[in-house]
Tab-separated table of C-alpha atoms and ligand atoms in Angstrom:
chain	number	residue	atom	x	y	z
A	1	UNK	CA	8.680	27.825	5.688
A	2	UNK	CA	9.034	24.457	7.445
A	3	UNK	CA	11.740	21.938	6.635
A	4	UNK	CA	12.570	18.457	7.902
A	5	UNK	CA	15.798	17.562	9.655
A	6	UNK	CA	16.459	13.838	9.497
A	7	UNK	CA	19.468	12.072	10.968
A	8	UNK	CA	19.887	8.732	9.269
A	9	UNK	CA	20.836	5.342	10.614
A	10	UNK	CA	18.107	4.630	13.164
A	11	UNK	CA	16.385	1.234	13.041
A	12	UNK	CA	12.605	1.471	13.027
A	13	UNK	CA	10.287	-0.797	14.951
A	14	UNK	CA	6.679	-0.965	16.065
A	15	UNK	CA	3.320	-0.303	14.541
A	16	UNK	CA	1.997	2.481	12.346
A	17	UNK	CA	-1.697	3.149	11.720
A	18	UNK	CA	-2.513	3.975	8.127
A	19	UNK	CA	-4.788	6.984	7.572
A	20	UNK	CA	-7.705	7.290	5.177
A	21	UNK	CA	-6.807	7.635	1.509
A	22	UNK	CA	-6.437	11.196	0.236
A	23	UNK	CA	-7.222	10.093	-3.315
A	24	UNK	CA	-10.409	8.327	-2.196
A	25	UNK	CA	-11.505	11.190	0.047
A	26	UNK	CA	-11.132	13.901	-2.629
A	27	UNK	CA	-13.670	12.493	-5.150
A	28	UNK	CA	-15.964	11.514	-2.278
A	29	UNK	CA	-15.919	15.089	-0.965
A	30	UNK	CA	-16.689	16.291	-4.514
A	31	UNK	CA	-19.518	13.732	-4.760
A	32	UNK	CA	-21.259	15.275	-1.748
A	33	UNK	CA	-22.284	18.048	-4.192
A	34	UNK	CA	-24.692	15.500	-5.694
A	35	UNK	CA	-26.729	15.750	-2.486
A	36	UNK	CA	-28.709	18.562	-0.862
A	37	UNK	CA	-28.715	16.796	2.523
A	38	UNK	CA	-26.053	16.384	5.200
A	39	UNK	CA	-23.380	13.742	4.515
A	40	UNK	CA	-20.887	12.476	7.100
A	41	UNK	CA	-17.419	11.327	6.072
A	42	UNK	CA	-15.147	9.535	8.555
A	43	UNK	CA	-11.513	8.387	8.510
A	44	UNK	CA	-10.445	11.425	6.477
A	45	UNK	CA	-6.688	11.946	6.410
A	46	UNK	CA	-5.565	15.102	8.181
A	47	UNK	CA	-3.788	16.640	5.172
A	48	UNK	CA	-3.818	19.985	3.389
A	49	UNK	CA	-5.493	18.758	0.166
A	50	UNK	CA	-8.580	17.666	2.102
A	51	UNK	CA	-8.823	21.047	3.835
A	52	UNK	CA	-8.435	22.794	0.464
A	53	UNK	CA	-11.342	20.920	-1.136
A	54	UNK	CA	-13.546	21.411	1.935
A	55	UNK	CA	-12.752	25.119	1.724
A	56	UNK	CA	-13.877	25.114	-1.900
A	57	UNK	CA	-17.241	23.664	-0.818
A	58	UNK	CA	-17.690	26.471	1.702
A	59	UNK	CA	-16.776	29.018	-0.984
A	60	UNK	CA	-19.570	27.552	-3.116
A	61	UNK	CA	-21.987	28.102	-0.223
A	62	UNK	CA	-22.000	24.631	1.363
A	63	UNK	CA	-21.556	24.174	5.107
A	64	UNK	CA	-18.733	22.070	6.469
A	65	UNK	CA	-18.071	21.001	10.035
A	66	UNK	CA	-14.621	19.383	9.980
A	67	UNK	CA	-12.502	18.074	12.843
A	68	UNK	CA	-9.420	16.437	11.274
A	69	UNK	CA	-10.826	12.982	10.501
A	70	UNK	CA	-14.585	13.561	10.334
A	71	UNK	CA	-16.549	16.026	8.244
A	72	UNK	CA	-20.264	16.778	8.197
A	73	UNK	CA	-21.002	18.404	4.871
A	74	UNK	CA	-24.272	19.955	3.753
A	75	UNK	CA	-24.409	21.178	0.189
A	76	UNK	CA	-28.100	22.057	0.352
A	77	UNK	CA	-27.105	25.710	0.544
A	78	UNK	CA	-24.749	25.933	-2.460
A	79	UNK	CA	-25.314	29.297	-4.105
A	80	UNK	CA	-22.270	29.692	-6.356
A	81	UNK	CA	-21.278	27.331	-9.168
A	82	UNK	CA	-17.802	28.755	-9.705
A	83	UNK	CA	-14.609	26.996	-8.563
A	84	UNK	CA	-12.130	29.851	-8.536
A	85	UNK	CA	-8.501	29.860	-9.673
A	86	UNK	CA	-7.304	30.648	-6.144
A	87	UNK	CA	-8.307	27.137	-5.023
A	88	UNK	CA	-7.974	25.092	-8.217
A	89	UNK	CA	-4.427	26.377	-8.756
A	90	UNK	CA	-3.517	25.029	-5.290
A	91	UNK	CA	-4.833	21.579	-6.048
A	92	UNK	CA	-5.606	19.956	-9.394
A	93	UNK	CA	-8.109	17.555	-7.866
A	94	UNK	CA	-10.505	20.523	-7.540
A	95	UNK	CA	-11.429	19.687	-11.146
A	96	UNK	CA	-13.461	16.867	-9.574
A	97	UNK	CA	-16.229	19.360	-8.750
A	98	UNK	CA	-16.873	19.876	-12.484
A	99	UNK	CA	-19.011	16.755	-13.043
A	100	UNK	CA	-21.109	17.022	-9.862
A	101	UNK	CA	-21.699	20.813	-10.131
A	102	UNK	CA	-22.808	20.500	-13.744
A	103	UNK	CA	-25.000	17.477	-13.013
A	104	UNK	CA	-26.757	19.101	-10.067
A	105	UNK	CA	-27.080	22.717	-11.237
A	106	UNK	CA	-26.947	22.460	-15.054
A	107	UNK	CA	-24.100	24.994	-15.194
A	108	UNK	CA	-20.748	25.706	-13.616
A	109	UNK	CA	-17.417	27.415	-14.084
A	110	UNK	CA	-14.237	25.709	-12.962
A	111	UNK	CA	-10.802	27.214	-13.330
A	112	UNK	CA	-8.501	25.247	-15.639
A	113	UNK	CA	-5.989	23.481	-13.401
A	114	UNK	CA	-3.001	24.079	-15.698
A	115	UNK	CA	0.112	21.906	-15.786
A	116	UNK	CA	1.905	20.710	-12.692
A	117	UNK	CA	5.297	19.522	-11.596
A	118	UNK	CA	4.826	15.920	-12.751
A	119	UNK	CA	3.479	16.684	-16.216
A	120	UNK	CA	0.986	18.561	-18.369
A	121	UNK	CA	-2.013	16.661	-17.049
A	122	UNK	CA	-4.683	17.867	-19.491
A	123	UNK	CA	-8.420	17.440	-18.780
A	124	UNK	CA	-9.485	16.979	-22.409
A	125	UNK	CA	-10.932	13.519	-21.712
A	126	UNK	CA	-13.154	14.852	-18.888
A	127	UNK	CA	-14.476	17.590	-21.188
A	128	UNK	CA	-15.017	15.358	-24.216
A	129	UNK	CA	-16.995	12.882	-22.114
A	130	UNK	CA	-19.192	15.625	-20.612
A	131	UNK	CA	-19.839	16.939	-24.131
A	132	UNK	CA	-21.019	13.457	-25.173
A	133	UNK	CA	-23.472	13.737	-22.284
A	134	UNK	CA	-24.934	16.894	-23.803
A	135	UNK	CA	-22.901	19.561	-22.031
A	136	UNK	CA	-21.966	22.696	-23.881
A	137	UNK	CA	-18.421	23.612	-22.913
A	138	UNK	CA	-16.264	26.624	-23.653
A	139	UNK	CA	-12.907	27.653	-22.302
A	140	UNK	CA	-12.706	31.358	-21.613
A	141	UNK	CA	-10.474	33.480	-19.401
A	142	UNK	CA	-8.797	30.396	-17.963
A	143	UNK	CA	-12.102	28.830	-16.945
A	144	UNK	CA	-14.061	25.844	-18.184
A	145	UNK	CA	-17.635	27.095	-18.576
A	146	UNK	CA	-20.071	24.221	-18.826
A	147	UNK	CA	-23.819	24.275	-19.363
A	148	UNK	CA	-26.493	21.630	-19.670
A	149	UNK	CA	-29.702	23.587	-19.094
A	150	UNK	CA	-31.931	20.548	-19.714
A	151	UNK	CA	-29.711	18.255	-17.649
A	152	UNK	CA	-27.025	15.787	-18.702
A	153	UNK	CA	-28.041	12.754	-20.753
A	154	UNK	CA	-26.689	9.226	-20.439
A	155	UNK	CA	-24.157	8.358	-23.158
A	156	UNK	CA	-21.662	5.725	-24.218
A	157	UNK	CA	-18.217	7.030	-23.359
A	158	UNK	CA	-15.038	5.389	-24.528
A	159	UNK	CA	-11.986	6.867	-22.857
A	160	UNK	CA	-9.008	6.996	-25.259
A	161	UNK	CA	-6.750	6.629	-22.239
A	162	UNK	CA	-7.458	5.311	-18.753
A	163	UNK	CA	-7.993	8.303	-16.490
A	164	UNK	CA	-8.705	8.164	-12.761
A	165	UNK	CA	-10.050	11.712	-12.402
A	166	UNK	CA	-11.887	11.495	-15.729
A	167	UNK	CA	-13.655	8.290	-14.674
A	168	UNK	CA	-14.561	9.864	-11.313
A	169	UNK	CA	-15.961	13.029	-12.889
A	170	UNK	CA	-18.114	11.051	-15.327
A	171	UNK	CA	-19.359	8.567	-12.709
A	172	UNK	CA	-20.519	11.550	-10.622
A	173	UNK	CA	-22.064	13.333	-13.619
A	174	UNK	CA	-23.797	10.134	-14.761
A	175	UNK	CA	-25.349	9.608	-11.320
A	176	UNK	CA	-27.725	12.559	-11.882
A	177	UNK	CA	-27.987	12.287	-15.692
A	178	UNK	CA	-31.107	11.250	-17.572
A	179	UNK	CA	-30.765	7.622	-18.690
A	180	UNK	CA	-27.889	5.175	-18.801
A	181	UNK	CA	-24.211	6.028	-19.135
A	182	UNK	CA	-21.659	3.399	-20.100
A	183	UNK	CA	-17.994	4.119	-19.494
A	184	UNK	CA	-15.630	1.920	-21.473
A	185	UNK	CA	-11.923	1.813	-20.576
A	186	UNK	CA	-12.773	3.106	-17.095
A	187	UNK	CA	-10.091	3.260	-14.380
A	188	UNK	CA	-10.372	0.484	-11.759
A	189	UNK	CA	-8.524	1.958	-8.766
A	190	UNK	CA	-9.897	1.104	-5.278
A	191	UNK	CA	-10.673	4.825	-4.901
A	192	UNK	CA	-13.071	4.575	-7.857
A	193	UNK	CA	-14.628	1.454	-6.411
A	194	UNK	CA	-15.368	3.321	-3.176
A	195	UNK	CA	-16.841	6.299	-5.045
A	196	UNK	CA	-19.124	3.955	-7.035
A	197	UNK	CA	-20.182	2.126	-3.863
A	198	UNK	CA	-21.041	5.408	-2.134
A	199	UNK	CA	-23.218	6.423	-5.092
A	200	UNK	CA	-24.768	2.967	-5.361
A	201	UNK	CA	-25.599	2.991	-1.625
A	202	UNK	CA	-27.511	6.208	-2.360
A	203	UNK	CA	-29.802	4.249	-4.687
A	204	UNK	CA	-28.119	4.688	-8.100
A	205	UNK	CA	-27.780	1.443	-10.052
A	206	UNK	CA	-24.164	0.883	-11.101
A	207	UNK	CA	-22.906	-2.252	-12.800
A	208	UNK	CA	-19.324	-3.336	-13.396
A	209	UNK	CA	-17.800	-1.755	-10.280
A	210	UNK	CA	-14.075	-2.540	-10.210
A	211	UNK	CA	-14.031	-3.438	-13.910
A	212	UNK	CA	-13.093	-1.382	-16.956
A	213	UNK	CA	-16.731	-1.068	-18.062
A	214	UNK	CA	-19.159	0.807	-15.833
A	215	UNK	CA	-22.885	1.236	-16.447
A	216	UNK	CA	-24.683	3.906	-14.441
A	217	UNK	CA	-28.395	4.641	-14.400
A	218	UNK	CA	-28.890	8.296	-13.521
A	219	UNK	CA	-31.653	9.851	-11.433
A	220	UNK	CA	-32.666	12.504	-14.030
A	221	UNK	CA	-31.502	15.326	-11.792
A	222	UNK	CA	-32.856	14.107	-8.442
A	223	UNK	CA	-30.228	14.824	-5.756
A	224	UNK	CA	-28.871	11.818	-3.834
A	225	UNK	CA	-29.108	10.991	-0.153
A	226	UNK	CA	-25.811	9.497	0.990
A	227	UNK	CA	-25.116	7.211	3.939
A	228	UNK	CA	-22.068	7.859	6.141
A	229	UNK	CA	-18.861	6.959	4.293
A	230	UNK	CA	-15.715	5.666	6.008
A	231	UNK	CA	-12.773	6.434	3.748
A	232	UNK	CA	-10.679	3.392	2.739
A	233	UNK	CA	-7.053	3.115	3.939
A	234	UNK	CA	-4.429	4.992	1.942
A	235	UNK	CA	-2.623	2.413	-0.183
A	236	UNK	CA	0.135	4.851	-1.138
A	237	UNK	CA	0.823	5.861	2.454
A	238	UNK	CA	0.897	2.139	3.311
A	239	UNK	CA	3.314	1.391	0.469
A	240	UNK	CA	5.544	4.246	1.597
A	241	UNK	CA	5.817	2.760	5.128
A	242	UNK	CA	6.631	-0.663	3.642
A	243	UNK	CA	9.448	1.045	1.742
A	244	UNK	CA	10.558	2.646	5.032
A	245	UNK	CA	10.856	-0.856	6.501
A	246	UNK	CA	12.710	-2.140	3.440
A	247	UNK	CA	15.192	0.736	3.185
A	248	UNK	CA	16.037	0.860	6.909
A	249	UNK	CA	16.132	-2.954	7.219
A	250	UNK	CA	13.484	-2.774	9.906
A	251	UNK	CA	10.535	-4.929	10.750
A	252	UNK	CA	7.427	-2.753	11.112
A	253	UNK	CA	3.713	-3.469	11.202
A	254	UNK	CA	1.057	-1.478	9.338
A	255	UNK	CA	-2.410	-1.464	10.854
A	256	UNK	CA	-5.749	-0.428	9.324
A	257	UNK	CA	-4.501	-1.251	5.857
A	258	UNK	CA	-6.079	-3.182	2.963
A	259	UNK	CA	-3.376	-5.610	1.770
A	260	UNK	CA	-5.394	-6.408	-1.378
A	261	UNK	CA	-4.907	-2.816	-2.557
A	262	UNK	CA	-1.116	-2.909	-2.424
A	263	UNK	CA	-0.421	-6.299	-3.954
A	264	UNK	CA	1.815	-4.769	-6.660
A	265	UNK	CA	4.092	-3.077	-4.093
A	266	UNK	CA	4.226	-6.202	-1.910
A	267	UNK	CA	5.144	-8.353	-4.932
A	268	UNK	CA	7.988	-6.017	-5.911
A	269	UNK	CA	9.333	-5.876	-2.345
A	270	UNK	CA	9.152	-9.700	-2.214
A	271	UNK	CA	11.186	-9.890	-5.399
A	272	UNK	CA	13.743	-7.615	-3.682
A	273	UNK	CA	14.033	-10.122	-0.813
A	274	UNK	CA	11.550	-8.839	1.802
A	275	UNK	CA	8.937	-11.104	3.345
A	276	UNK	CA	5.556	-10.365	4.898
A	277	UNK	CA	3.012	-11.496	7.461
A	278	UNK	CA	-0.395	-10.429	6.214
A	279	UNK	CA	-3.833	-10.482	7.853
A	280	UNK	CA	-7.094	-8.945	6.630
A	281	UNK	CA	-6.104	-5.471	7.823
A	282	UNK	CA	-2.444	-5.561	8.812
A	283	UNK	CA	0.920	-6.155	7.160
A	284	UNK	CA	4.256	-6.803	8.854
A	285	UNK	CA	7.316	-6.412	6.689
A	286	UNK	CA	10.407	-8.499	7.420
A	287	UNK	CA	13.199	-6.774	5.542
A	288	UNK	CA	16.164	-8.251	3.748
A	289	UNK	CA	19.720	-7.191	4.646
A	290	UNK	CA	20.640	-7.907	1.092
A	291	UNK	CA	18.202	-6.042	-1.155
A	292	UNK	CA	18.036	-7.343	-4.716
A	293	UNK	CA	17.487	-4.973	-7.659
A	294	UNK	CA	14.015	-4.621	-9.157
A	295	UNK	CA	12.537	-3.876	-12.577
A	296	UNK	CA	9.254	-2.059	-12.634
A	297	UNK	CA	6.933	-0.228	-14.995
A	298	UNK	CA	4.253	2.115	-13.722
A	299	UNK	CA	0.822	1.359	-15.073
A	300	UNK	CA	-2.823	1.687	-14.103
A	301	UNK	CA	-4.285	-0.324	-11.211
A	302	UNK	CA	-3.913	-3.205	-10.494
A	303	UNK	CA	-0.449	-2.694	-12.009
A	304	UNK	CA	2.424	-0.964	-10.226
A	305	UNK	CA	1.292	2.566	-9.200
A	306	UNK	CA	3.044	5.676	-10.449
A	307	UNK	CA	2.476	7.105	-6.959
A	308	UNK	CA	4.974	4.516	-5.578
A	309	UNK	CA	7.634	4.945	-8.266
A	310	UNK	CA	9.761	7.533	-6.427
A	311	UNK	CA	9.739	5.616	-3.125
A	312	UNK	CA	10.822	2.380	-4.854
A	313	UNK	CA	13.589	4.265	-6.613
A	314	UNK	CA	15.002	5.304	-3.228
A	315	UNK	CA	14.964	1.675	-2.070
A	316	UNK	CA	16.376	0.342	-5.366
A	317	UNK	CA	19.218	2.873	-5.149
A	318	UNK	CA	20.619	0.817	-2.217
A	319	UNK	CA	20.024	-2.633	-3.749
A	320	UNK	CA	22.903	-4.836	-4.868
A	321	UNK	CA	22.824	-4.464	-8.647
A	322	UNK	CA	21.064	-2.428	-11.302
A	323	UNK	CA	17.318	-1.754	-11.363
A	324	UNK	CA	15.290	-0.402	-14.280
A	325	UNK	CA	12.303	1.813	-13.544
A	326	UNK	CA	9.999	2.973	-16.313
A	327	UNK	CA	7.426	5.749	-15.786
A	328	UNK	CA	4.560	5.384	-18.266
A	329	UNK	CA	1.881	7.658	-16.831
A	330	UNK	CA	3.445	11.065	-16.361
A	331	UNK	CA	6.090	12.642	-18.579
A	332	UNK	CA	7.961	14.503	-15.861
A	333	UNK	CA	7.789	12.334	-12.790
A	334	UNK	CA	11.525	11.940	-12.228
A	335	UNK	CA	12.372	15.133	-10.388
A	336	UNK	CA	13.502	13.139	-7.372
A	337	UNK	CA	16.336	11.649	-9.446
A	338	UNK	CA	18.664	14.642	-9.203
A	339	UNK	CA	17.878	15.041	-5.483
A	340	UNK	CA	18.528	11.330	-4.787
A	341	UNK	CA	21.790	11.682	-6.722
A	342	UNK	CA	22.710	14.602	-4.413
A	343	UNK	CA	22.405	12.102	-1.571
A	344	UNK	CA	24.830	9.775	-3.343
A	345	UNK	CA	22.539	7.623	-5.495
A	346	UNK	CA	23.722	6.562	-8.932
A	347	UNK	CA	20.722	7.014	-11.212
A	348	UNK	CA	20.868	7.647	-14.909
A	349	UNK	CA	17.848	8.855	-16.851
A	350	UNK	CA	17.000	8.212	-20.464
A	351	UNK	CA	13.538	9.380	-21.490
A	352	UNK	CA	10.974	7.591	-19.385
A	353	UNK	CA	13.436	5.017	-18.034
A	354	UNK	CA	15.706	5.339	-15.003
A	355	UNK	CA	18.664	3.008	-14.623
A	356	UNK	CA	19.409	2.761	-10.918
A	357	UNK	CA	22.810	1.358	-9.957
A	358	UNK	CA	22.807	0.302	-6.312
A	359	UNK	CA	25.288	2.119	-4.029
A	360	UNK	CA	26.521	1.140	-0.543
A	361	UNK	CA	25.225	4.195	1.333
A	362	UNK	CA	23.618	7.599	0.983
A	363	UNK	CA	25.338	10.678	2.392
A	364	UNK	CA	23.315	13.446	4.018
A	365	UNK	CA	22.828	16.652	2.026
A	366	UNK	CA	20.429	19.562	1.654
A	367	UNK	CA	17.678	18.550	-0.749
A	368	UNK	CA	14.429	19.969	-2.026
A	369	UNK	CA	11.025	18.353	-2.218
A	370	UNK	CA	9.503	18.800	-5.678
A	371	UNK	CA	6.163	16.990	-5.541
A	372	UNK	CA	4.295	14.867	-3.054
A	373	UNK	CA	5.708	11.394	-3.761
A	374	UNK	CA	9.158	12.676	-4.753
A	375	UNK	CA	9.293	14.243	-1.297
A	376	UNK	CA	8.542	10.972	0.442
A	377	UNK	CA	11.345	9.302	-1.530
A	378	UNK	CA	13.765	11.891	-0.122
A	379	UNK	CA	12.506	11.203	3.409
A	380	UNK	CA	13.121	7.470	2.880
A	381	UNK	CA	16.650	8.103	1.619
A	382	UNK	CA	17.375	10.477	4.512
A	383	UNK	CA	16.333	7.795	7.030
A	384	UNK	CA	19.419	5.785	6.038
A	385	UNK	CA	21.804	8.532	4.920
A	386	UNK	CA	25.028	9.022	6.803
A	387	UNK	CA	24.581	12.273	8.751
A	388	UNK	CA	21.818	14.875	8.903
A	389	UNK	CA	19.720	15.697	5.847
A	390	UNK	CA	17.590	18.801	5.489
A	391	UNK	CA	14.557	18.537	3.221
A	392	UNK	CA	13.039	21.845	2.154
A	393	UNK	CA	9.699	22.732	0.569
A	394	UNK	CA	7.892	20.085	2.578
A	395	UNK	CA	4.541	21.723	1.940
A	396	UNK	CA	4.351	19.084	-0.802
A	397	UNK	CA	4.423	16.372	1.878
A	398	UNK	CA	1.821	18.129	3.976
A	399	UNK	CA	-0.614	17.935	1.052
A	400	UNK	CA	-0.813	14.161	1.220
A	401	UNK	CA	0.919	12.479	4.179
A	402	UNK	CA	-0.925	12.583	7.492
A	403	UNK	CA	1.564	13.390	10.291
A	404	UNK	CA	4.529	11.833	8.503
A	405	UNK	CA	7.116	12.986	11.017
A	406	UNK	CA	4.926	12.000	14.000
A	407	UNK	CA	4.400	8.497	12.622
A	408	UNK	CA	8.069	8.029	11.690
A	409	UNK	CA	9.256	9.397	15.068
A	410	UNK	CA	6.965	6.933	16.850
A	411	UNK	CA	8.680	4.153	14.861
A	412	UNK	CA	12.065	5.402	16.115
A	413	UNK	CA	13.258	7.682	13.308
A	414	UNK	CA	15.230	10.820	14.149
A	415	UNK	CA	13.076	13.323	12.274
A	416	UNK	CA	12.168	16.854	13.340
A	417	UNK	CA	10.161	19.596	11.652
A	418	UNK	CA	11.889	22.966	11.885
A	419	UNK	CA	11.152	26.512	10.810
A	420	UNK	CA	13.400	28.276	8.344
A	421	UNK	CA	15.135	31.240	9.995
A	422	UNK	CA	14.565	34.434	8.037
B	501	EPZ	C1	-4.869	10.560	-10.092
B	501	EPZ	O1	-4.564	11.723	-10.835
B	501	EPZ	C2	-4.218	10.729	-8.724
B	501	EPZ	N1	-4.767	11.908	-8.085
B	501	EPZ	C3	-2.707	10.836	-8.883
B	501	EPZ	O2	-2.134	10.894	-7.587
B	501	EPZ	C4	-2.194	9.587	-9.602
B	501	EPZ	O3	-0.814	9.734	-9.836
B	501	EPZ	C5	-2.925	9.411	-10.928
B	501	EPZ	O4	-4.360	9.387	-10.703
B	501	EPZ	C6	-2.551	8.126	-11.647
B	501	EPZ	O5	-2.779	7.033	-10.831
B	501	EPZ	C7	-5.919	11.816	-7.423
B	501	EPZ	O6	-6.541	10.763	-7.339
B	501	EPZ	C8	-6.414	13.044	-6.752
B	501	EPZ	P1	-5.183	10.439	-14.533
B	501	EPZ	P2	-5.349	12.048	-12.189
B	501	EPZ	O7	-6.278	11.271	-15.080
B	501	EPZ	O8	-6.762	11.633	-12.032
B	501	EPZ	C9	-3.537	11.681	-18.846
B	501	EPZ	C10	-0.694	11.731	-5.893
B	501	EPZ	O9	0.552	11.785	-5.773
B	501	EPZ	N2	-4.806	12.410	-19.042
B	501	EPZ	O10	-5.453	8.998	-14.301
B	501	EPZ	O11	-5.076	13.458	-12.537
B	501	EPZ	C11	-2.677	12.322	-17.743
B	501	EPZ	O12	-1.952	13.440	-18.211
B	501	EPZ	C12	-1.367	12.069	-7.213
B	501	EPZ	O13	-1.453	11.444	-4.951
B	501	EPZ	C13	-5.072	13.005	-20.279
B	501	EPZ	O14	-4.262	12.938	-21.210
B	501	EPZ	O15	-4.606	11.087	-13.190
B	501	EPZ	C14	-1.811	11.157	-17.336
B	501	EPZ	O16	-0.749	11.014	-18.228
B	501	EPZ	C15	-0.453	12.661	-8.228
B	501	EPZ	N3	-6.259	13.678	-20.439
B	501	EPZ	C16	-2.751	9.945	-17.491
B	501	EPZ	O17	-3.806	10.389	-18.355
B	501	EPZ	C17	-7.201	13.761	-19.449
B	501	EPZ	O18	-8.251	14.379	-19.670
B	501	EPZ	C18	-3.374	9.464	-16.179
B	501	EPZ	O19	-3.932	10.571	-15.491
B	501	EPZ	C19	-6.916	13.136	-18.206
B	501	EPZ	C20	-5.719	12.460	-18.025
């Protein structure tokens, strides 16, 4: 197994190019099931989760020609409607094939994703919404078995809770349903906006894009013909590099980024004392040598993203004073706390709130990555820790950060990937 060896204390400088967004690419790859023609996707991030979902398409019978950042996908030849446990257990986002498979073929079986490191993450809202659209659903042998032999019907869906994946699944299902679907309390993330735009560009009428109420007029089962889609920049990768600038007191420039998507992270870093030069597609962070503490609450977009909580905790752990960080979306997204404390942080947890008392320095230690964003928080801390830190279980990082060590090395970090000796 690979691990990262990071020797802290190096200043970073230069420019980093932000990759395409994993969380935009995943639903867009799933949406290609709505078509029986070839679709080209560009600016894909070169990460494991993308390869996993593309593999699922080939297991269903689709053809995929993928070369790191571009994929030509043709789902005209899909012959199986079953997303097997072997793949879904590797990546929860595989549940995103449920809506499109059911909408296009009138039946499918998708393995239940189960819980994961950051929380239970049920899919009850996805299932309830598909049932309102006329699907018959049963859970058997660990699989969701869904049927809609006469096709899905448009419905009014009110989500009890804002759900990104749930909104994506229903937007995709609604695109081929009979009649109009209205989604109330829809998620508004930029990734959902891009999914809606892709479907709208294929001729489906969608109103309310980017708002919490979406109206979709389905094609009554007619498959879509998509134009080429260029995946939007990854706002979480971008935010992570801004945190790298802040924590190492370095001025770095992010290119191919959409500053409008990371306003919440920029605002919080400004309140901590950092300043920024921003253009349409680049951001330069000017750090502060005297980081102020920060209070933040994770909430749905455009609020502060849960996917940036761990990285901000690493930065706040070196601020002068006490920060309060509240996690409202996932019940177990604090696993980085004990690892950051191993590096010398002073963080105290009570329920969903972390009290972070700023310390002078981190000290290198052996730590373990526990989930994707928790892992990036450990990398950030290691960049400034005194000595050499080893981070194990970095397969979590490989799922979602495109060439993290290559990009950080190019900025001047001392970071090397090594193989565990057996
Ligand atoms: C997406 O997950 C992202 N994943 C996550 O990013 C992100 O943390 C999350 O949205 C929140 O922003 C992808 O886009 C692939 P949700 P998703 O449904 O869709 C509860 C990363 O690090 N809920 O919006 O699974 C759920 O348990 C990942 O890149 C139900 O109760 O998130 C959670 O508490 C991790 N029932 C809340 O809603 C349901 O049926 C929000 O989850 C669905 C969700």
